[in-house]
mmCIF file of N, CA and C in Angstrom:
data_model
loop_
_atom_site.group_PDB
_atom_site.id
_atom_site.type_symbol
_atom_site.label_atom_id
_atom_site.label_comp_id
_atom_site.label_asym_id
_atom_site.label_seq_id
_atom_site.Cartn_x
_atom_site.Cartn_y
_atom_site.Cartn_z
ATOM 1 N N MET A 1 -10.465 -21.937 -17.119
ATOM 2 C CA MET A 1 -10.243 -20.939 -18.141
ATOM 3 C C MET A 1 -8.750 -20.898 -18.464
ATOM 4 N N ASN A 2 -8.402 -21.028 -19.750
ATOM 5 C CA ASN A 2 -7.012 -20.935 -20.186
ATOM 6 C C ASN A 2 -6.565 -19.484 -20.216
ATOM 7 N N THR A 3 -5.342 -19.251 -19.823
ATOM 8 C CA THR A 3 -4.791 -17.906 -19.880
ATOM 9 C C THR A 3 -3.417 -17.960 -20.519
ATOM 10 N N LEU A 4 -3.016 -16.870 -21.146
ATOM 11 C CA LEU A 4 -1.709 -16.795 -21.778
ATOM 12 C C LEU A 4 -0.695 -16.227 -20.799
ATOM 13 N N SER A 5 0.407 -16.946 -20.624
ATOM 14 C CA SER A 5 1.456 -16.438 -19.751
ATOM 15 C C SER A 5 2.413 -15.583 -20.581
ATOM 16 N N HIS A 6 3.225 -14.831 -19.880
ATOM 17 C CA HIS A 6 4.171 -13.933 -20.531
ATOM 18 C C HIS A 6 5.505 -14.046 -19.809
ATOM 19 N N LEU A 7 6.568 -14.312 -20.575
ATOM 20 C CA LEU A 7 7.904 -14.375 -19.993
ATOM 21 C C LEU A 7 8.571 -13.011 -20.127
ATOM 22 N N PHE A 8 9.083 -12.519 -19.026
ATOM 23 C CA PHE A 8 9.714 -11.213 -18.969
ATOM 24 C C PHE A 8 11.148 -11.381 -18.483
ATOM 25 N N PRO A 9 12.135 -11.243 -19.390
ATOM 26 C CA PRO A 9 13.531 -11.361 -18.951
ATOM 27 C C PRO A 9 13.923 -10.179 -18.071
ATOM 28 N N ILE A 10 14.683 -10.472 -17.036
ATOM 29 C CA ILE A 10 15.088 -9.455 -16.071
ATOM 30 C C ILE A 10 16.604 -9.287 -16.134
ATOM 31 N N LYS A 11 17.027 -8.067 -16.278
ATOM 32 C CA LYS A 11 18.462 -7.755 -16.245
ATOM 33 C C LYS A 11 18.775 -7.188 -14.868
ATOM 34 N N ILE A 12 19.640 -7.872 -14.161
ATOM 35 C CA ILE A 12 20.049 -7.409 -12.842
ATOM 36 C C ILE A 12 21.185 -6.407 -13.024
ATOM 37 N N LEU A 13 21.003 -5.236 -12.440
ATOM 38 C CA LEU A 13 21.966 -4.148 -12.548
ATOM 39 C C LEU A 13 22.756 -4.002 -11.250
ATOM 40 N N PRO A 14 23.961 -3.435 -11.305
ATOM 41 C CA PRO A 14 24.737 -3.267 -10.069
ATOM 42 C C PRO A 14 23.972 -2.508 -8.983
ATOM 43 N N GLU A 15 23.152 -1.538 -9.369
ATOM 44 C CA GLU A 15 22.395 -0.769 -8.367
ATOM 45 C C GLU A 15 21.262 -1.570 -7.715
ATOM 46 N N ASP A 16 20.971 -2.757 -8.247
ATOM 47 C CA ASP A 16 19.963 -3.633 -7.642
ATOM 48 C C ASP A 16 20.511 -4.375 -6.417
ATOM 49 N N ILE A 17 21.823 -4.418 -6.290
ATOM 50 C CA ILE A 17 22.474 -5.207 -5.251
ATOM 51 C C ILE A 17 22.543 -4.416 -3.947
ATOM 52 N N ASP A 18 22.190 -5.095 -2.851
ATOM 53 C CA ASP A 18 22.197 -4.427 -1.547
ATOM 54 C C ASP A 18 23.482 -4.728 -0.773
ATOM 55 N N PHE A 19 23.535 -4.303 0.461
ATOM 56 C CA PHE A 19 24.736 -4.448 1.276
ATOM 57 C C PHE A 19 25.092 -5.906 1.569
ATOM 58 N N MET A 20 24.149 -6.825 1.356
ATOM 59 C CA MET A 20 24.424 -8.244 1.603
ATOM 60 C C MET A 20 24.908 -8.960 0.351
ATOM 61 N N GLY A 21 25.006 -8.224 -0.777
ATOM 62 C CA GLY A 21 25.549 -8.827 -1.994
ATOM 63 C C GLY A 21 24.526 -9.498 -2.888
ATOM 64 N N HIS A 22 23.244 -9.341 -2.577
ATOM 65 C CA HIS A 22 22.201 -9.892 -3.458
ATOM 66 C C HIS A 22 21.185 -8.808 -3.794
ATOM 67 N N VAL A 23 20.261 -9.147 -4.682
ATOM 68 C CA VAL A 23 19.265 -8.168 -5.123
ATOM 69 C C VAL A 23 18.412 -7.732 -3.931
ATOM 70 N N ASN A 24 18.261 -6.436 -3.792
ATOM 71 C CA ASN A 24 17.422 -5.877 -2.731
ATOM 72 C C ASN A 24 15.967 -6.272 -2.975
ATOM 73 N N ASN A 25 15.266 -6.612 -1.916
ATOM 74 C CA ASN A 25 13.873 -7.059 -2.035
ATOM 75 C C ASN A 25 12.978 -6.047 -2.745
ATOM 76 N N SER A 26 13.254 -4.769 -2.585
ATOM 77 C CA SER A 26 12.400 -3.755 -3.211
ATOM 78 C C SER A 26 12.436 -3.821 -4.740
ATOM 79 N N ARG A 27 13.505 -4.331 -5.309
ATOM 80 C CA ARG A 27 13.608 -4.434 -6.771
ATOM 81 C C ARG A 27 12.573 -5.406 -7.339
ATOM 82 N N TYR A 28 12.182 -6.390 -6.578
ATOM 83 C CA TYR A 28 11.195 -7.355 -7.062
ATOM 84 C C TYR A 28 9.884 -6.663 -7.405
ATOM 85 N N LEU A 29 9.512 -5.652 -6.624
ATOM 86 C CA LEU A 29 8.290 -4.891 -6.925
ATOM 87 C C LEU A 29 8.400 -4.198 -8.278
ATOM 88 N N ASN A 30 9.555 -3.599 -8.548
ATOM 89 C CA ASN A 30 9.753 -2.961 -9.848
ATOM 90 C C ASN A 30 9.661 -3.975 -10.982
ATOM 91 N N TRP A 31 10.274 -5.127 -10.790
ATOM 92 C CA TRP A 31 10.233 -6.167 -11.817
ATOM 93 C C TRP A 31 8.806 -6.621 -12.090
ATOM 94 N N VAL A 32 8.046 -6.826 -11.035
ATOM 95 C CA VAL A 32 6.657 -7.263 -11.201
ATOM 96 C C VAL A 32 5.869 -6.194 -11.950
ATOM 97 N N GLN A 33 6.034 -4.945 -11.582
ATOM 98 C CA GLN A 33 5.312 -3.877 -12.274
ATOM 99 C C GLN A 33 5.692 -3.840 -13.754
ATOM 100 N N GLU A 34 6.968 -3.895 -14.058
ATOM 101 C CA GLU A 34 7.406 -3.881 -15.453
ATOM 102 C C GLU A 34 6.864 -5.087 -16.212
ATOM 103 N N ALA A 35 6.901 -6.256 -15.588
ATOM 104 C CA ALA A 35 6.452 -7.490 -16.243
ATOM 105 C C ALA A 35 4.949 -7.480 -16.508
ATOM 106 N N VAL A 36 4.152 -7.057 -15.523
ATOM 107 C CA VAL A 36 2.695 -7.017 -15.688
ATOM 108 C C VAL A 36 2.308 -6.007 -16.764
ATOM 109 N N LEU A 37 2.923 -4.841 -16.739
ATOM 110 C CA LEU A 37 2.590 -3.828 -17.748
ATOM 111 C C LEU A 37 3.007 -4.270 -19.149
ATOM 112 N N GLU A 38 4.135 -4.953 -19.266
ATOM 113 C CA GLU A 38 4.534 -5.475 -20.576
ATOM 114 C C GLU A 38 3.556 -6.554 -21.042
ATOM 115 N N HIS A 39 3.102 -7.395 -20.126
ATOM 116 C CA HIS A 39 2.097 -8.419 -20.446
ATOM 117 C C HIS A 39 0.871 -7.755 -21.061
ATOM 118 N N TRP A 40 0.374 -6.692 -20.427
ATOM 119 C CA TRP A 40 -0.786 -5.949 -20.923
ATOM 120 C C TRP A 40 -0.507 -5.384 -22.320
ATOM 121 N N ARG A 41 0.628 -4.697 -22.468
ATOM 122 C CA ARG A 41 0.957 -4.066 -23.757
ATOM 123 C C ARG A 41 1.130 -5.087 -24.875
ATOM 124 N N ASN A 42 1.637 -6.271 -24.558
ATOM 125 C CA ASN A 42 1.882 -7.285 -25.587
ATOM 126 C C ASN A 42 0.631 -8.041 -26.011
ATOM 127 N N LEU A 43 -0.356 -8.157 -25.121
ATOM 128 C CA LEU A 43 -1.528 -8.968 -25.438
ATOM 129 C C LEU A 43 -2.784 -8.155 -25.747
ATOM 130 N N ALA A 44 -2.943 -7.022 -25.126
ATOM 131 C CA ALA A 44 -4.156 -6.215 -25.343
ATOM 132 C C ALA A 44 -4.099 -5.548 -26.717
ATOM 133 N N PRO A 45 -5.272 -5.276 -27.304
ATOM 134 C CA PRO A 45 -5.282 -4.564 -28.590
ATOM 135 C C PRO A 45 -4.740 -3.140 -28.411
ATOM 136 N N PRO A 46 -4.075 -2.590 -29.435
ATOM 137 C CA PRO A 46 -3.446 -1.267 -29.322
ATOM 138 C C PRO A 46 -4.385 -0.168 -28.833
ATOM 139 N N GLU A 47 -5.641 -0.175 -29.263
ATOM 140 C CA GLU A 47 -6.569 0.874 -28.820
ATOM 141 C C GLU A 47 -6.855 0.773 -27.320
ATOM 142 N N ALA A 48 -6.902 -0.443 -26.789
ATOM 143 C CA ALA A 48 -7.107 -0.615 -25.348
ATOM 144 C C ALA A 48 -5.879 -0.137 -24.572
ATOM 145 N N VAL A 49 -4.701 -0.437 -25.095
ATOM 146 C CA VAL A 49 -3.463 0.008 -24.450
ATOM 147 C C VAL A 49 -3.411 1.532 -24.411
ATOM 148 N N ALA A 50 -3.825 2.182 -25.498
ATOM 149 C CA ALA A 50 -3.802 3.647 -25.575
ATOM 150 C C ALA A 50 -4.837 4.297 -24.653
ATOM 151 N N GLN A 51 -5.959 3.620 -24.417
ATOM 152 C CA GLN A 51 -7.060 4.216 -23.661
ATOM 153 C C GLN A 51 -7.038 3.905 -22.173
ATOM 154 N N ARG A 52 -6.200 2.956 -21.757
ATOM 155 C CA ARG A 52 -6.220 2.514 -20.362
ATOM 156 C C ARG A 52 -4.827 2.527 -19.756
ATOM 157 N N ALA A 53 -4.803 2.609 -18.450
ATOM 158 C CA ALA A 53 -3.561 2.516 -17.680
ATOM 159 C C ALA A 53 -3.847 1.622 -16.468
ATOM 160 N N TRP A 54 -2.811 1.290 -15.726
ATOM 161 C CA TRP A 54 -2.961 0.397 -14.579
ATOM 162 C C TRP A 54 -2.313 1.001 -13.348
ATOM 163 N N VAL A 55 -2.949 0.792 -12.209
ATOM 164 C CA VAL A 55 -2.352 1.137 -10.922
ATOM 165 C C VAL A 55 -2.378 -0.108 -10.044
ATOM 166 N N ALA A 56 -1.295 -0.312 -9.334
ATOM 167 C CA ALA A 56 -1.206 -1.460 -8.434
ATOM 168 C C ALA A 56 -2.032 -1.197 -7.183
ATOM 169 N N LEU A 57 -2.754 -2.214 -6.754
ATOM 170 C CA LEU A 57 -3.541 -2.128 -5.525
ATOM 171 C C LEU A 57 -2.888 -2.892 -4.373
ATOM 172 N N LYS A 58 -2.290 -4.046 -4.716
ATOM 173 C CA LYS A 58 -1.746 -4.892 -3.656
ATOM 174 C C LYS A 58 -0.712 -5.843 -4.249
ATOM 175 N N HIS A 59 0.376 -6.053 -3.506
ATOM 176 C CA HIS A 59 1.382 -7.059 -3.852
ATOM 177 C C HIS A 59 1.624 -7.926 -2.621
ATOM 178 N N GLU A 60 1.647 -9.208 -2.823
ATOM 179 C CA GLU A 60 2.015 -10.140 -1.760
ATOM 180 C C GLU A 60 3.169 -10.974 -2.299
ATOM 181 N N ILE A 61 4.353 -10.783 -1.705
ATOM 182 C CA ILE A 61 5.560 -11.426 -2.223
ATOM 183 C C ILE A 61 6.062 -12.460 -1.225
ATOM 184 N N THR A 62 6.344 -13.643 -1.743
ATOM 185 C CA THR A 62 7.014 -14.671 -0.966
ATOM 186 C C THR A 62 8.399 -14.841 -1.573
ATOM 187 N N TYR A 63 9.433 -14.487 -0.811
ATOM 188 C CA TYR A 63 10.814 -14.614 -1.269
ATOM 189 C C TYR A 63 11.298 -16.020 -0.943
ATOM 190 N N ARG A 64 11.846 -16.693 -1.937
ATOM 191 C CA ARG A 64 12.323 -18.071 -1.746
ATOM 192 C C ARG A 64 13.844 -18.150 -1.679
ATOM 193 N N LYS A 65 14.526 -17.491 -2.628
ATOM 194 C CA LYS A 65 15.988 -17.541 -2.698
ATOM 195 C C LYS A 65 16.493 -16.202 -3.202
ATOM 196 N N PRO A 66 17.730 -15.837 -2.839
ATOM 197 C CA PRO A 66 18.269 -14.562 -3.312
ATOM 198 C C PRO A 66 18.709 -14.630 -4.771
ATOM 199 N N ALA A 67 18.725 -13.476 -5.407
ATOM 200 C CA ALA A 67 19.252 -13.329 -6.771
ATOM 201 C C ALA A 67 20.527 -12.498 -6.680
ATOM 202 N N PHE A 68 21.462 -12.776 -7.610
ATOM 203 C CA PHE A 68 22.758 -12.121 -7.607
ATOM 204 C C PHE A 68 23.021 -11.457 -8.958
ATOM 205 N N LEU A 69 24.036 -10.612 -8.992
ATOM 206 C CA LEU A 69 24.313 -9.766 -10.148
ATOM 207 C C LEU A 69 24.424 -10.538 -11.459
ATOM 208 N N GLU A 70 25.096 -11.632 -11.503
ATOM 209 C CA GLU A 70 25.331 -12.354 -12.761
ATOM 210 C C GLU A 70 24.220 -13.350 -13.108
ATOM 211 N N ASP A 71 23.171 -13.445 -12.301
ATOM 212 C CA ASP A 71 22.095 -14.422 -12.542
ATOM 213 C C ASP A 71 21.291 -14.085 -13.785
ATOM 214 N N VAL A 72 20.831 -15.128 -14.460
ATOM 215 C CA VAL A 72 19.872 -14.989 -15.557
ATOM 216 C C VAL A 72 18.501 -15.262 -14.948
ATOM 217 N N VAL A 73 17.661 -14.221 -14.916
ATOM 218 C CA VAL A 73 16.387 -14.289 -14.200
ATOM 219 C C VAL A 73 15.243 -13.952 -15.155
ATOM 220 N N VAL A 74 14.137 -14.677 -14.997
ATOM 221 C CA VAL A 74 12.956 -14.472 -15.827
ATOM 222 C C VAL A 74 11.725 -14.444 -14.926
ATOM 223 N N ALA A 75 10.801 -13.532 -15.243
ATOM 224 C CA ALA A 75 9.509 -13.499 -14.550
ATOM 225 C C ALA A 75 8.470 -14.107 -15.477
ATOM 226 N N ASN A 76 7.700 -15.044 -14.961
ATOM 227 C CA ASN A 76 6.590 -15.630 -15.713
ATOM 228 C C ASN A 76 5.299 -15.025 -15.154
ATOM 229 N N VAL A 77 4.611 -14.265 -15.995
ATOM 230 C CA VAL A 77 3.420 -13.524 -15.591
ATOM 231 C C VAL A 77 2.174 -14.251 -16.091
ATOM 232 N N VAL A 78 1.218 -14.439 -15.203
ATOM 233 C CA VAL A 78 -0.051 -15.057 -15.565
ATOM 234 C C VAL A 78 -1.191 -14.195 -15.017
ATOM 235 N N LEU A 79 -2.081 -13.796 -15.881
ATOM 236 C CA LEU A 79 -3.296 -13.106 -15.454
ATOM 237 C C LEU A 79 -4.270 -14.184 -15.025
ATOM 238 N N GLU A 80 -4.582 -14.219 -13.736
ATOM 239 C CA GLU A 80 -5.445 -15.267 -13.206
ATOM 240 C C GLU A 80 -6.922 -14.982 -13.442
ATOM 241 N N SER A 81 -7.315 -13.712 -13.230
ATOM 242 C CA SER A 81 -8.727 -13.384 -13.425
ATOM 243 C C SER A 81 -8.912 -11.877 -13.547
ATOM 244 N N ILE A 82 -10.075 -11.523 -14.092
ATOM 245 C CA ILE A 82 -10.486 -10.128 -14.215
ATOM 246 C C ILE A 82 -11.879 -10.017 -13.613
ATOM 247 N N HIS A 83 -12.078 -9.013 -12.786
ATOM 248 C CA HIS A 83 -13.393 -8.743 -12.192
ATOM 249 C C HIS A 83 -13.655 -7.247 -12.304
ATOM 250 N N GLY A 84 -14.480 -6.865 -13.234
ATOM 251 C CA GLY A 84 -14.774 -5.442 -13.433
ATOM 252 C C GLY A 84 -13.539 -4.698 -13.897
ATOM 253 N N ALA A 85 -13.066 -3.783 -13.066
ATOM 254 C CA ALA A 85 -11.861 -3.011 -13.388
ATOM 255 C C ALA A 85 -10.615 -3.603 -12.732
ATOM 256 N N ARG A 86 -10.767 -4.695 -12.005
ATOM 257 C CA ARG A 86 -9.640 -5.298 -11.285
ATOM 258 C C ARG A 86 -9.104 -6.513 -12.002
ATOM 259 N N ALA A 87 -7.770 -6.629 -11.955
ATOM 260 C CA ALA A 87 -7.087 -7.777 -12.536
ATOM 261 C C ALA A 87 -6.198 -8.399 -11.468
ATOM 262 N N PHE A 88 -6.144 -9.711 -11.459
ATOM 263 C CA PHE A 88 -5.386 -10.449 -10.454
ATOM 264 C C PHE A 88 -4.315 -11.271 -11.158
ATOM 265 N N TYR A 89 -3.074 -10.999 -10.815
ATOM 266 C CA TYR A 89 -1.926 -11.621 -11.464
ATOM 267 C C TYR A 89 -1.135 -12.496 -10.507
ATOM 268 N N GLU A 90 -0.480 -13.499 -11.091
ATOM 269 C CA GLU A 90 0.545 -14.253 -10.385
ATOM 270 C C GLU A 90 1.815 -14.130 -11.210
ATOM 271 N N THR A 91 2.901 -13.771 -10.551
ATOM 272 C CA THR A 91 4.195 -13.656 -11.209
ATOM 273 C C THR A 91 5.185 -14.520 -10.443
ATOM 274 N N VAL A 92 5.860 -15.399 -11.162
ATOM 275 C CA VAL A 92 6.881 -16.246 -10.558
ATOM 276 C C VAL A 92 8.223 -15.838 -11.149
ATOM 277 N N ILE A 93 9.140 -15.470 -10.285
ATOM 278 C CA ILE A 93 10.474 -15.047 -10.709
ATOM 279 C C ILE A 93 11.427 -16.214 -10.480
ATOM 280 N N LYS A 94 12.118 -16.603 -11.582
ATOM 281 C CA LYS A 94 12.950 -17.807 -11.532
ATOM 282 C C LYS A 94 14.349 -17.549 -12.068
ATOM 283 N N ARG A 95 15.272 -18.350 -11.569
ATOM 284 C CA ARG A 95 16.626 -18.468 -12.103
ATOM 285 C C ARG A 95 16.725 -19.923 -12.553
ATOM 286 N N GLY A 96 16.623 -20.148 -13.867
ATOM 287 C CA GLY A 96 16.542 -21.515 -14.355
ATOM 288 C C GLY A 96 15.268 -22.150 -13.828
ATOM 289 N N GLU A 97 15.397 -23.273 -13.155
ATOM 290 C CA GLU A 97 14.231 -23.936 -12.571
ATOM 291 C C GLU A 97 13.984 -23.525 -11.118
ATOM 292 N N GLU A 98 14.899 -22.756 -10.548
ATOM 293 C CA GLU A 98 14.766 -22.330 -9.156
ATOM 294 C C GLU A 98 13.812 -21.154 -9.025
ATOM 295 N N VAL A 99 12.848 -21.289 -8.151
ATOM 296 C CA VAL A 99 11.923 -20.188 -7.873
ATOM 297 C C VAL A 99 12.576 -19.260 -6.855
ATOM 298 N N LEU A 100 12.722 -17.992 -7.270
ATOM 299 C CA LEU A 100 13.296 -16.984 -6.377
ATOM 300 C C LEU A 100 12.225 -16.256 -5.587
ATOM 301 N N ALA A 101 11.087 -16.013 -6.245
ATOM 302 C CA ALA A 101 9.998 -15.303 -5.574
ATOM 303 C C ALA A 101 8.683 -15.607 -6.267
ATOM 304 N N GLU A 102 7.615 -15.594 -5.485
ATOM 305 C CA GLU A 102 6.257 -15.752 -6.007
ATOM 306 C C GLU A 102 5.472 -14.529 -5.577
ATOM 307 N N VAL A 103 4.773 -13.918 -6.536
ATOM 308 C CA VAL A 103 4.081 -12.664 -6.258
ATOM 309 C C VAL A 103 2.627 -12.757 -6.700
ATOM 310 N N LYS A 104 1.731 -12.463 -5.796
ATOM 311 C CA LYS A 104 0.315 -12.299 -6.114
ATOM 312 C C LYS A 104 0.057 -10.803 -6.076
ATOM 313 N N SER A 105 -0.562 -10.291 -7.133
ATOM 314 C CA SER A 105 -0.826 -8.853 -7.148
ATOM 315 C C SER A 105 -2.189 -8.564 -7.741
ATOM 316 N N SER A 106 -2.756 -7.461 -7.287
ATOM 317 C CA SER A 106 -4.024 -7.010 -7.865
ATOM 318 C C SER A 106 -3.819 -5.594 -8.369
ATOM 319 N N TRP A 107 -4.525 -5.298 -9.464
ATOM 320 C CA TRP A 107 -4.355 -4.049 -10.197
ATOM 321 C C TRP A 107 -5.721 -3.489 -10.550
ATOM 322 N N CYS A 108 -5.792 -2.172 -10.669
ATOM 323 C CA CYS A 108 -7.013 -1.513 -11.115
ATOM 324 C C CYS A 108 -6.750 -0.879 -12.470
ATOM 325 N N CYS A 109 -7.611 -1.194 -13.411
ATOM 326 C CA CYS A 109 -7.540 -0.588 -14.739
ATOM 327 C C CYS A 109 -8.221 0.778 -14.656
ATOM 328 N N ILE A 110 -7.562 1.790 -15.212
ATOM 329 C CA ILE A 110 -8.158 3.113 -15.212
ATOM 330 C C ILE A 110 -8.205 3.674 -16.628
ATOM 331 N N ASP A 111 -9.161 4.535 -16.846
ATOM 332 C CA ASP A 111 -9.263 5.266 -18.105
ATOM 333 C C ASP A 111 -8.095 6.255 -18.140
ATOM 334 N N ALA A 112 -7.301 6.244 -19.215
ATOM 335 C CA ALA A 112 -6.104 7.087 -19.298
ATOM 336 C C ALA A 112 -6.434 8.573 -19.300
ATOM 337 N N GLU A 113 -7.628 8.933 -19.720
ATOM 338 C CA GLU A 113 -8.003 10.342 -19.776
ATOM 339 C C GLU A 113 -8.613 10.827 -18.463
ATOM 340 N N THR A 114 -9.600 10.082 -17.956
ATOM 341 C CA THR A 114 -10.309 10.534 -16.745
ATOM 342 C C THR A 114 -9.645 10.075 -15.448
ATOM 343 N N LEU A 115 -8.789 9.059 -15.542
ATOM 344 C CA LEU A 115 -8.117 8.442 -14.395
ATOM 345 C C LEU A 115 -9.098 7.773 -13.436
ATOM 346 N N ARG A 116 -10.267 7.429 -13.937
ATOM 347 C CA ARG A 116 -11.277 6.714 -13.157
ATOM 348 C C ARG A 116 -11.231 5.232 -13.519
ATOM 349 N N PRO A 117 -11.671 4.350 -12.617
ATOM 350 C CA PRO A 117 -11.667 2.924 -12.928
ATOM 351 C C PRO A 117 -12.408 2.630 -14.236
ATOM 352 N N ALA A 118 -11.851 1.700 -15.008
ATOM 353 C CA ALA A 118 -12.426 1.313 -16.302
ATOM 354 C C ALA A 118 -12.578 -0.205 -16.341
ATOM 355 N N ARG A 119 -13.796 -0.655 -16.522
ATOM 356 C CA ARG A 119 -14.071 -2.091 -16.590
ATOM 357 C C ARG A 119 -13.337 -2.713 -17.780
ATOM 358 N N ILE A 120 -12.924 -3.940 -17.598
ATOM 359 C CA ILE A 120 -12.333 -4.722 -18.685
ATOM 360 C C ILE A 120 -13.432 -5.649 -19.186
ATOM 361 N N GLY A 121 -13.923 -5.355 -20.374
ATOM 362 C CA GLY A 121 -15.022 -6.139 -20.932
ATOM 363 C C GLY A 121 -14.555 -7.453 -21.542
ATOM 364 N N ALA A 122 -15.518 -8.269 -21.918
ATOM 365 C CA ALA A 122 -15.238 -9.577 -22.506
ATOM 366 C C ALA A 122 -14.437 -9.449 -23.798
ATOM 367 N N ASP A 123 -14.654 -8.369 -24.543
ATOM 368 C CA ASP A 123 -13.929 -8.188 -25.800
ATOM 369 C C ASP A 123 -12.425 -8.081 -25.567
ATOM 370 N N ILE A 124 -12.021 -7.425 -24.483
ATOM 371 C CA ILE A 124 -10.593 -7.295 -24.183
ATOM 372 C C ILE A 124 -10.078 -8.520 -23.431
ATOM 373 N N SER A 125 -10.842 -9.033 -22.491
ATOM 374 C CA SER A 125 -10.371 -10.193 -21.725
ATOM 375 C C SER A 125 -10.172 -11.412 -22.619
ATOM 376 N N ALA A 126 -10.854 -11.460 -23.764
ATOM 377 C CA ALA A 126 -10.680 -12.582 -24.696
ATOM 378 C C ALA A 126 -9.242 -12.662 -25.218
ATOM 379 N N TYR A 127 -8.533 -11.548 -25.248
ATOM 380 C CA TYR A 127 -7.134 -11.556 -25.676
ATOM 381 C C TYR A 127 -6.245 -12.270 -24.667
ATOM 382 N N PHE A 128 -6.666 -12.301 -23.423
ATOM 383 C CA PHE A 128 -5.883 -12.900 -22.348
ATOM 384 C C PHE A 128 -6.347 -14.311 -21.991
ATOM 385 N N PHE A 129 -7.613 -14.591 -22.277
ATOM 386 C CA PHE A 129 -8.187 -15.901 -21.958
ATOM 387 C C PHE A 129 -8.792 -16.498 -23.225
ATOM 388 N N PRO A 130 -7.948 -16.969 -24.141
ATOM 389 C CA PRO A 130 -8.490 -17.521 -25.402
ATOM 390 C C PRO A 130 -9.289 -18.796 -25.146
ATOM 391 N N LYS A 131 -10.272 -18.969 -25.974
ATOM 392 C CA LYS A 131 -11.112 -20.175 -25.865
ATOM 393 C C LYS A 131 -10.319 -21.375 -26.374
ATOM 394 N N ALA A 132 -10.433 -22.479 -25.681
ATOM 395 C CA ALA A 132 -9.769 -23.713 -26.101
ATOM 396 C C ALA A 132 -10.481 -24.277 -27.323
ATOM 397 N N ASP A 133 -9.687 -24.848 -28.228
ATOM 398 C CA ASP A 133 -10.275 -25.437 -29.438
ATOM 399 C C ASP A 133 -10.902 -26.785 -29.176
#
């Protein structure tokens, strides 16, 4: 199944830097959350974005190399699969061609009004997994 990836530019701020002079590991979680939510907002139809929200269920991060204040960093977000109300993402954070971190995460889609899990139907998943010509 083909999926659309999303590039999310990351701006490293002075407050992201820890006592060792590189980006604190906890910032990667924020970046992944921002990148995944932007992916949803950019690809899903506006009515779906208005009616649904996302909560993170699990993040598994493999740190490869540190990031520093002046680095140009990009997160590449890929929605791997959808099962009911759950979505499974892979996010790779890179500086140029260097992989800084790889993140596997799972998310639960919820109804924005009731805050209960909301299934992602084929009509919405088609925006993320276009059919090959």
